[in-house]
mmCIF file with all atom_site columns, C-alpha atoms in Angstrom:
data_model
loop_
_atom_site.group_PDB
_atom_site.id
_atom_site.type_symbol
_atom_site.label_atom_id
_atom_site.label_alt_id
_atom_site.label_comp_id
_atom_site.label_asym_id
_atom_site.label_entity_id
_atom_site.label_seq_id
_atom_site.pdbx_PDB_ins_code
_atom_site.Cartn_x
_atom_site.Cartn_y
_atom_site.Cartn_z
_atom_site.occupancy
_atom_site.B_iso_or_equiv
_atom_site.pdbx_formal_charge
_atom_site.auth_seq_id
_atom_site.auth_comp_id
_atom_site.auth_asym_id
_atom_site.auth_atom_id
_atom_site.pdbx_PDB_model_num
ATOM 1   C CA . MET A 1 1   ? 11.616 -98.392 -3.872  1.00 58.00 ? 1   MET A CA 1
ATOM 2   C CA . LYS A 1 2   ? 11.941 -97.259 -0.258  1.00 58.00 ? 2   LYS A CA 1
ATOM 3   C CA . LEU A 1 3   ? 14.981 -95.166 -1.183  1.00 55.00 ? 3   LEU A CA 1
ATOM 4   C CA . PHE A 1 4   ? 13.005 -93.488 -3.966  1.00 52.00 ? 4   PHE A CA 1
ATOM 5   C CA . ARG A 1 5   ? 10.154 -92.650 -1.554  1.00 59.00 ? 5   ARG A CA 1
ATOM 6   C CA . PHE A 1 6   ? 12.634 -91.266 0.934   1.00 54.00 ? 6   PHE A CA 1
ATOM 7   C CA . PHE A 1 7   ? 14.084 -88.860 -1.676  1.00 54.00 ? 7   PHE A CA 1
ATOM 8   C CA . ILE A 1 8   ? 10.597 -87.820 -2.809  1.00 63.00 ? 8   ILE A CA 1
ATOM 9   C CA . TRP A 1 9   ? 9.750  -87.027 0.834   1.00 60.00 ? 9   TRP A CA 1
ATOM 10  C CA . LEU A 1 10  ? 13.083 -85.258 1.403   1.00 54.00 ? 10  LEU A CA 1
ATOM 11  C CA . MET A 1 11  ? 12.856 -82.849 -1.588  1.00 59.00 ? 11  MET A CA 1
ATOM 12  C CA . PRO A 1 12  ? 10.149 -80.511 -0.159  1.00 62.00 ? 12  PRO A CA 1
ATOM 13  C CA . VAL A 1 13  ? 11.881 -80.471 3.234   1.00 53.00 ? 13  VAL A CA 1
ATOM 14  C CA . ILE A 1 14  ? 15.189 -79.382 1.669   1.00 58.00 ? 14  ILE A CA 1
ATOM 15  C CA . GLY A 1 15  ? 13.444 -76.736 -0.436  1.00 54.00 ? 15  GLY A CA 1
ATOM 16  C CA . TYR A 1 16  ? 11.616 -75.343 2.597   1.00 50.00 ? 16  TYR A CA 1
ATOM 17  C CA . SER A 1 17  ? 14.776 -75.149 4.716   1.00 47.00 ? 17  SER A CA 1
ATOM 18  C CA . GLN A 1 18  ? 16.733 -73.407 1.928   1.00 49.00 ? 18  GLN A CA 1
ATOM 19  C CA . ALA A 1 19  ? 13.944 -70.868 1.397   1.00 48.00 ? 19  ALA A CA 1
ATOM 20  C CA . ASN A 1 20  ? 13.985 -69.990 5.101   1.00 47.00 ? 20  ASN A CA 1
ATOM 21  C CA . ALA A 1 21  ? 17.779 -69.839 5.181   1.00 44.00 ? 21  ALA A CA 1
ATOM 22  C CA . ALA A 1 22  ? 17.726 -67.164 2.461   1.00 49.00 ? 22  ALA A CA 1
ATOM 23  C CA . GLU A 1 23  ? 15.667 -64.853 4.682   1.00 53.00 ? 23  GLU A CA 1
ATOM 24  C CA . ASP A 1 24  ? 17.690 -63.506 7.576   1.00 54.00 ? 24  ASP A CA 1
ATOM 25  C CA . PRO A 1 25  ? 15.268 -63.210 10.495  1.00 65.00 ? 25  PRO A CA 1
ATOM 26  C CA . ASP A 1 26  ? 17.276 -60.359 12.024  1.00 70.00 ? 26  ASP A CA 1
ATOM 27  C CA . SER A 1 27  ? 17.390 -58.258 8.862   1.00 79.00 ? 27  SER A CA 1
ATOM 28  C CA . VAL A 1 28  ? 15.157 -55.289 8.136   1.00 83.00 ? 28  VAL A CA 1
ATOM 29  C CA . ARG A 1 29  ? 14.121 -53.227 5.124   1.00 87.00 ? 29  ARG A CA 1
ATOM 30  C CA . VAL A 1 30  ? 15.051 -49.532 5.490   1.00 88.00 ? 30  VAL A CA 1
ATOM 31  C CA . THR A 1 31  ? 13.541 -46.781 3.343   1.00 89.00 ? 31  THR A CA 1
ATOM 32  C CA . ILE A 1 32  ? 15.265 -43.405 2.925   1.00 89.00 ? 32  ILE A CA 1
ATOM 33  C CA . THR A 1 33  ? 13.327 -40.567 1.303   1.00 89.00 ? 33  THR A CA 1
ATOM 34  C CA . LEU A 1 34  ? 15.071 -37.441 -0.004  1.00 88.00 ? 34  LEU A CA 1
ATOM 35  C CA . ASN A 1 35  ? 12.685 -34.494 0.123   1.00 86.00 ? 35  ASN A CA 1
ATOM 36  C CA . ASN A 1 36  ? 13.763 -32.202 -2.710  1.00 81.00 ? 36  ASN A CA 1
ATOM 37  C CA . GLY A 1 37  ? 10.742 -29.869 -2.617  1.00 80.00 ? 37  GLY A CA 1
ATOM 38  C CA . ARG A 1 38  ? 12.944 -26.773 -2.448  1.00 77.00 ? 38  ARG A CA 1
ATOM 39  C CA . ASN A 1 39  ? 14.296 -27.648 -5.886  1.00 78.00 ? 39  ASN A CA 1
ATOM 40  C CA . SER A 1 40  ? 10.861 -28.334 -7.441  1.00 78.00 ? 40  SER A CA 1
ATOM 41  C CA . SER A 1 41  ? 11.196 -32.053 -6.593  1.00 77.00 ? 41  SER A CA 1
ATOM 42  C CA . ALA A 1 42  ? 14.047 -32.629 -9.036  1.00 81.00 ? 42  ALA A CA 1
ATOM 43  C CA . LYS A 1 43  ? 15.401 -36.169 -9.080  1.00 84.00 ? 43  LYS A CA 1
ATOM 44  C CA . VAL A 1 44  ? 18.614 -36.904 -7.191  1.00 84.00 ? 44  VAL A CA 1
ATOM 45  C CA . ASP A 1 45  ? 21.199 -38.676 -9.349  1.00 86.00 ? 45  ASP A CA 1
ATOM 46  C CA . SER A 1 46  ? 23.038 -40.923 -6.888  1.00 90.00 ? 46  SER A CA 1
ATOM 47  C CA . VAL A 1 47  ? 23.519 -41.296 -3.143  1.00 91.00 ? 47  VAL A CA 1
ATOM 48  C CA . LEU A 1 48  ? 26.250 -42.890 -1.020  1.00 91.00 ? 48  LEU A CA 1
ATOM 49  C CA . VAL A 1 49  ? 24.755 -44.529 2.082   1.00 90.00 ? 49  VAL A CA 1
ATOM 50  C CA . ILE A 1 50  ? 26.874 -45.706 5.020   1.00 89.00 ? 50  ILE A CA 1
ATOM 51  C CA . PHE A 1 51  ? 25.519 -47.527 8.073   1.00 88.00 ? 51  PHE A CA 1
ATOM 52  C CA . ASP A 1 52  ? 28.061 -47.903 10.913  1.00 88.00 ? 52  ASP A CA 1
ATOM 53  C CA . ARG A 1 53  ? 27.211 -49.719 14.121  1.00 86.00 ? 53  ARG A CA 1
ATOM 54  C CA . TYR A 1 54  ? 26.892 -47.400 17.100  1.00 86.00 ? 54  TYR A CA 1
ATOM 55  C CA . ASN A 1 55  ? 28.914 -49.660 19.395  1.00 83.00 ? 55  ASN A CA 1
ATOM 56  C CA . GLY A 1 56  ? 31.829 -49.812 16.938  1.00 77.00 ? 56  GLY A CA 1
ATOM 57  C CA . SER A 1 57  ? 31.540 -53.543 16.256  1.00 78.00 ? 57  SER A CA 1
ATOM 58  C CA . GLY A 1 58  ? 30.663 -53.181 12.575  1.00 70.00 ? 58  GLY A CA 1
ATOM 59  C CA . ALA A 1 59  ? 32.035 -50.372 10.476  1.00 72.00 ? 59  ALA A CA 1
ATOM 60  C CA . GLY A 1 60  ? 30.349 -50.020 7.118   1.00 73.00 ? 60  GLY A CA 1
ATOM 61  C CA . VAL A 1 61  ? 27.568 -52.588 7.580   1.00 80.00 ? 61  VAL A CA 1
ATOM 62  C CA . VAL A 1 62  ? 25.970 -50.934 4.544   1.00 82.00 ? 62  VAL A CA 1
ATOM 63  C CA . ARG A 1 63  ? 28.314 -48.947 2.321   1.00 85.00 ? 63  ARG A CA 1
ATOM 64  C CA . ARG A 1 64  ? 27.042 -48.583 -1.201  1.00 88.00 ? 64  ARG A CA 1
ATOM 65  C CA . VAL A 1 65  ? 26.062 -46.104 -3.886  1.00 91.00 ? 65  VAL A CA 1
ATOM 66  C CA . PHE A 1 66  ? 22.344 -46.177 -4.627  1.00 92.00 ? 66  PHE A CA 1
ATOM 67  C CA . TYR A 1 67  ? 20.434 -44.681 -7.534  1.00 92.00 ? 67  TYR A CA 1
ATOM 68  C CA . PRO A 1 68  ? 17.134 -43.416 -6.086  1.00 90.00 ? 68  PRO A CA 1
ATOM 69  C CA . ILE A 1 69  ? 13.828 -44.050 -7.788  1.00 90.00 ? 69  ILE A CA 1
ATOM 70  C CA . ASN A 1 70  ? 11.491 -41.070 -7.212  1.00 89.00 ? 70  ASN A CA 1
ATOM 71  C CA . ASN A 1 71  ? 14.013 -39.820 -4.601  1.00 87.00 ? 71  ASN A CA 1
ATOM 72  C CA . THR A 1 72  ? 13.459 -42.957 -2.517  1.00 91.00 ? 72  THR A CA 1
ATOM 73  C CA . ILE A 1 73  ? 16.035 -45.583 -1.605  1.00 90.00 ? 73  ILE A CA 1
ATOM 74  C CA . THR A 1 74  ? 15.115 -49.029 -0.292  1.00 91.00 ? 74  THR A CA 1
ATOM 75  C CA . ILE A 1 75  ? 17.873 -50.981 1.435   1.00 89.00 ? 75  ILE A CA 1
ATOM 76  C CA . GLU A 1 76  ? 17.254 -54.673 2.074   1.00 89.00 ? 76  GLU A CA 1
ATOM 77  C CA . ASN A 1 77  ? 18.823 -56.913 4.729   1.00 86.00 ? 77  ASN A CA 1
ATOM 78  C CA . VAL A 1 78  ? 19.973 -54.280 7.223   1.00 85.00 ? 78  VAL A CA 1
ATOM 79  C CA . PRO A 1 79  ? 20.662 -55.924 10.591  1.00 85.00 ? 79  PRO A CA 1
ATOM 80  C CA . GLU A 1 80  ? 18.682 -54.749 13.589  1.00 85.00 ? 80  GLU A CA 1
ATOM 81  C CA . GLY A 1 81  ? 20.447 -52.349 15.963  1.00 84.00 ? 81  GLY A CA 1
ATOM 82  C CA . ARG A 1 82  ? 21.582 -48.779 16.522  1.00 87.00 ? 82  ARG A CA 1
ATOM 83  C CA . PHE A 1 83  ? 23.509 -47.108 13.697  1.00 88.00 ? 83  PHE A CA 1
ATOM 84  C CA . TYR A 1 84  ? 25.297 -43.980 12.606  1.00 89.00 ? 84  TYR A CA 1
ATOM 85  C CA . ILE A 1 85  ? 23.552 -43.258 9.311   1.00 88.00 ? 85  ILE A CA 1
ATOM 86  C CA . ASN A 1 86  ? 25.400 -41.130 6.751   1.00 90.00 ? 86  ASN A CA 1
ATOM 87  C CA . VAL A 1 87  ? 23.730 -40.131 3.490   1.00 90.00 ? 87  VAL A CA 1
ATOM 88  C CA . ILE A 1 88  ? 25.865 -38.262 0.950   1.00 89.00 ? 88  ILE A CA 1
ATOM 89  C CA . CYS A 1 89  ? 24.216 -36.974 -2.221  1.00 88.00 ? 89  CYS A CA 1
ATOM 90  C CA . LEU A 1 90  ? 26.439 -37.107 -5.289  1.00 86.00 ? 90  LEU A CA 1
ATOM 91  C CA . GLY A 1 91  ? 25.934 -35.046 -8.402  1.00 79.00 ? 91  GLY A CA 1
ATOM 92  C CA . ILE A 1 92  ? 24.184 -31.675 -8.647  1.00 79.00 ? 92  ILE A CA 1
ATOM 93  C CA . TYR A 1 93  ? 22.660 -31.719 -5.148  1.00 79.00 ? 93  TYR A CA 1
ATOM 94  C CA . GLN A 1 94  ? 25.696 -32.160 -2.911  1.00 80.00 ? 94  GLN A CA 1
ATOM 95  C CA . ASP A 1 95  ? 24.148 -32.375 0.541   1.00 82.00 ? 95  ASP A CA 1
ATOM 96  C CA . ASN A 1 96  ? 25.139 -34.754 3.285   1.00 84.00 ? 96  ASN A CA 1
ATOM 97  C CA . PHE A 1 97  ? 23.146 -35.915 6.286   1.00 86.00 ? 97  PHE A CA 1
ATOM 98  C CA . SER A 1 98  ? 24.088 -37.708 9.480   1.00 86.00 ? 98  SER A CA 1
ATOM 99  C CA . ASP A 1 99  ? 21.779 -39.326 11.975  1.00 85.00 ? 99  ASP A CA 1
ATOM 100 C CA . ILE A 1 100 ? 22.013 -41.722 14.901  1.00 87.00 ? 100 ILE A CA 1
ATOM 101 C CA . SER A 1 101 ? 19.014 -44.010 14.954  1.00 85.00 ? 101 SER A CA 1
ATOM 102 C CA . TYR A 1 102 ? 17.707 -47.475 15.699  1.00 85.00 ? 102 TYR A CA 1
ATOM 103 C CA . VAL A 1 103 ? 16.662 -49.959 13.054  1.00 82.00 ? 103 VAL A CA 1
ATOM 104 C CA . TYR A 1 104 ? 13.852 -52.097 14.485  1.00 78.00 ? 104 TYR A CA 1
ATOM 105 C CA . GLN A 1 105 ? 12.736 -55.475 13.268  1.00 75.00 ? 105 GLN A CA 1
ATOM 106 C CA . LYS A 1 106 ? 9.192  -55.436 14.644  1.00 74.00 ? 106 LYS A CA 1
ATOM 107 C CA . LYS A 1 107 ? 8.319  -51.782 14.026  1.00 64.00 ? 107 LYS A CA 1
ATOM 108 C CA . LYS A 1 108 ? 8.234  -51.562 10.242  1.00 58.00 ? 108 LYS A CA 1
ATOM 109 C CA . ASN A 1 109 ? 7.142  -47.908 10.057  1.00 63.00 ? 109 ASN A CA 1
ATOM 110 C CA . ARG A 1 110 ? 10.041 -46.801 12.267  1.00 75.00 ? 110 ARG A CA 1
ATOM 111 C CA . ASN A 1 111 ? 12.538 -47.852 9.593   1.00 84.00 ? 111 ASN A CA 1
ATOM 112 C CA . ARG A 1 112 ? 11.720 -44.904 7.333   1.00 87.00 ? 112 ARG A CA 1
ATOM 113 C CA . PHE A 1 113 ? 14.037 -41.907 7.259   1.00 87.00 ? 113 PHE A CA 1
ATOM 114 C CA . SER A 1 114 ? 13.439 -38.613 5.484   1.00 86.00 ? 114 SER A CA 1
ATOM 115 C CA . PHE A 1 115 ? 16.012 -35.919 4.729   1.00 86.00 ? 115 PHE A CA 1
ATOM 116 C CA . ARG A 1 116 ? 15.296 -32.451 3.306   1.00 86.00 ? 116 ARG A CA 1
ATOM 117 C CA . LEU A 1 117 ? 17.748 -31.170 0.685   1.00 84.00 ? 117 LEU A CA 1
ATOM 118 C CA . GLU A 1 118 ? 18.811 -27.528 0.637   1.00 84.00 ? 118 GLU A CA 1
ATOM 119 C CA . ARG A 1 119 ? 18.075 -25.240 -2.273  1.00 81.00 ? 119 ARG A CA 1
ATOM 120 C CA . ALA A 1 120 ? 20.666 -25.542 -5.045  1.00 76.00 ? 120 ALA A CA 1
ATOM 121 C CA . GLU A 1 121 ? 21.165 -22.709 -7.501  1.00 71.00 ? 121 GLU A CA 1
ATOM 122 C CA . PRO A 1 122 ? 23.065 -22.991 -10.764 1.00 67.00 ? 122 PRO A CA 1
ATOM 123 C CA . PHE A 1 123 ? 26.258 -20.983 -11.129 1.00 66.00 ? 123 PHE A CA 1
ATOM 124 C CA . GLU A 1 124 ? 25.959 -17.820 -13.206 1.00 72.00 ? 124 GLU A CA 1
ATOM 125 C CA . ALA A 1 125 ? 29.005 -15.625 -13.692 1.00 75.00 ? 125 ALA A CA 1
ATOM 126 C CA . ASP A 1 126 ? 26.877 -12.449 -13.778 1.00 77.00 ? 126 ASP A CA 1
ATOM 127 C CA . ASN A 1 127 ? 25.508 -13.048 -10.272 1.00 73.00 ? 127 ASN A CA 1
ATOM 128 C CA . VAL A 1 128 ? 28.880 -13.426 -8.545  1.00 75.00 ? 128 VAL A CA 1
ATOM 129 C CA . ASN A 1 129 ? 29.798 -10.540 -6.262  1.00 78.00 ? 129 ASN A CA 1
ATOM 130 C CA . LEU A 1 130 ? 33.358 -10.536 -4.970  1.00 76.00 ? 130 LEU A CA 1
ATOM 131 C CA . PRO A 1 131 ? 34.002 -7.925  -2.269  1.00 77.00 ? 131 PRO A CA 1
ATOM 132 C CA . SER A 1 132 ? 36.948 -5.633  -2.832  1.00 81.00 ? 132 SER A CA 1
ATOM 133 C CA . GLN A 1 133 ? 39.848 -6.366  -0.552  1.00 80.00 ? 133 GLN A CA 1
ATOM 134 C CA . LYS A 1 134 ? 42.206 -3.624  0.545   1.00 80.00 ? 134 LYS A CA 1
ATOM 135 C CA . PHE A 1 135 ? 45.639 -4.403  1.864   1.00 77.00 ? 135 PHE A CA 1
ATOM 136 C CA . ASP A 1 136 ? 48.812 -2.465  2.387   1.00 78.00 ? 136 ASP A CA 1
ATOM 137 C CA . MET A 1 137 ? 51.761 -3.690  0.329   1.00 76.00 ? 137 MET A CA 1
ATOM 138 C CA . ARG A 1 138 ? 54.167 -2.231  2.893   1.00 74.00 ? 138 ARG A CA 1
ATOM 139 C CA . GLN A 1 139 ? 52.916 -4.644  5.548   1.00 74.00 ? 139 GLN A CA 1
ATOM 140 C CA . LEU A 1 140 ? 54.021 -7.752  3.677   1.00 76.00 ? 140 LEU A CA 1
ATOM 141 C CA . ALA A 1 141 ? 56.569 -9.776  5.638   1.00 73.00 ? 141 ALA A CA 1
ATOM 142 C CA . ILE A 1 142 ? 58.976 -9.942  2.742   1.00 74.00 ? 142 ILE A CA 1
ATOM 143 C CA . LEU A 1 143 ? 59.170 -6.150  2.466   1.00 70.00 ? 143 LEU A CA 1
ATOM 144 C CA . ARG A 1 144 ? 59.524 -5.334  6.169   1.00 68.00 ? 144 ARG A CA 1
ATOM 145 C CA . LYS A 1 145 ? 62.945 -4.495  7.467   1.00 70.00 ? 145 LYS A CA 1
ATOM 146 C CA . ILE A 1 146 ? 64.149 -6.794  10.197  1.00 70.00 ? 146 ILE A CA 1
ATOM 147 C CA . PRO A 1 147 ? 66.387 -5.163  12.822  1.00 70.00 ? 147 PRO A CA 1
ATOM 148 C CA . MET A 1 148 ? 69.985 -6.445  12.963  1.00 70.00 ? 148 MET A CA 1
ATOM 149 C CA . ASN A 1 149 ? 69.655 -7.817  16.501  1.00 74.00 ? 149 ASN A CA 1
ATOM 150 C CA . GLN A 1 150 ? 66.695 -10.094 15.484  1.00 70.00 ? 150 GLN A CA 1
ATOM 151 C CA . ARG A 1 151 ? 68.462 -11.786 12.553  1.00 62.00 ? 151 ARG A CA 1
#
């Protein structure tokens, strides 16, 4: 009977310790917002996000393709520290952003980053203007005569 009571007492303790072990106390939630107002707030298809440690001890701490919801990306379990942050938009809006910033554990509002996308225009063959280029065919290296003493 004592053994049964011991296990009944031990079950909540084990559950509590496993629940706390799942949460990393040094990890932070980071939110990245892509401001696409110049393109009438069109949705961005996918984004490659890379977090590299500033001191070089951890390359690619976060390296994943995210699919933004309302042009917002939420990244869980980012360790606290200083990072090189690279955001590369894939798809129609092909912008890339780089930033060096801290990720703080205690300052929740400081872990929000916002990047403004450039205006993207669709390709139309009628709007392409190629400048005329003039060159002299006689100046091509293959057609020039090389003196006998330089051969």
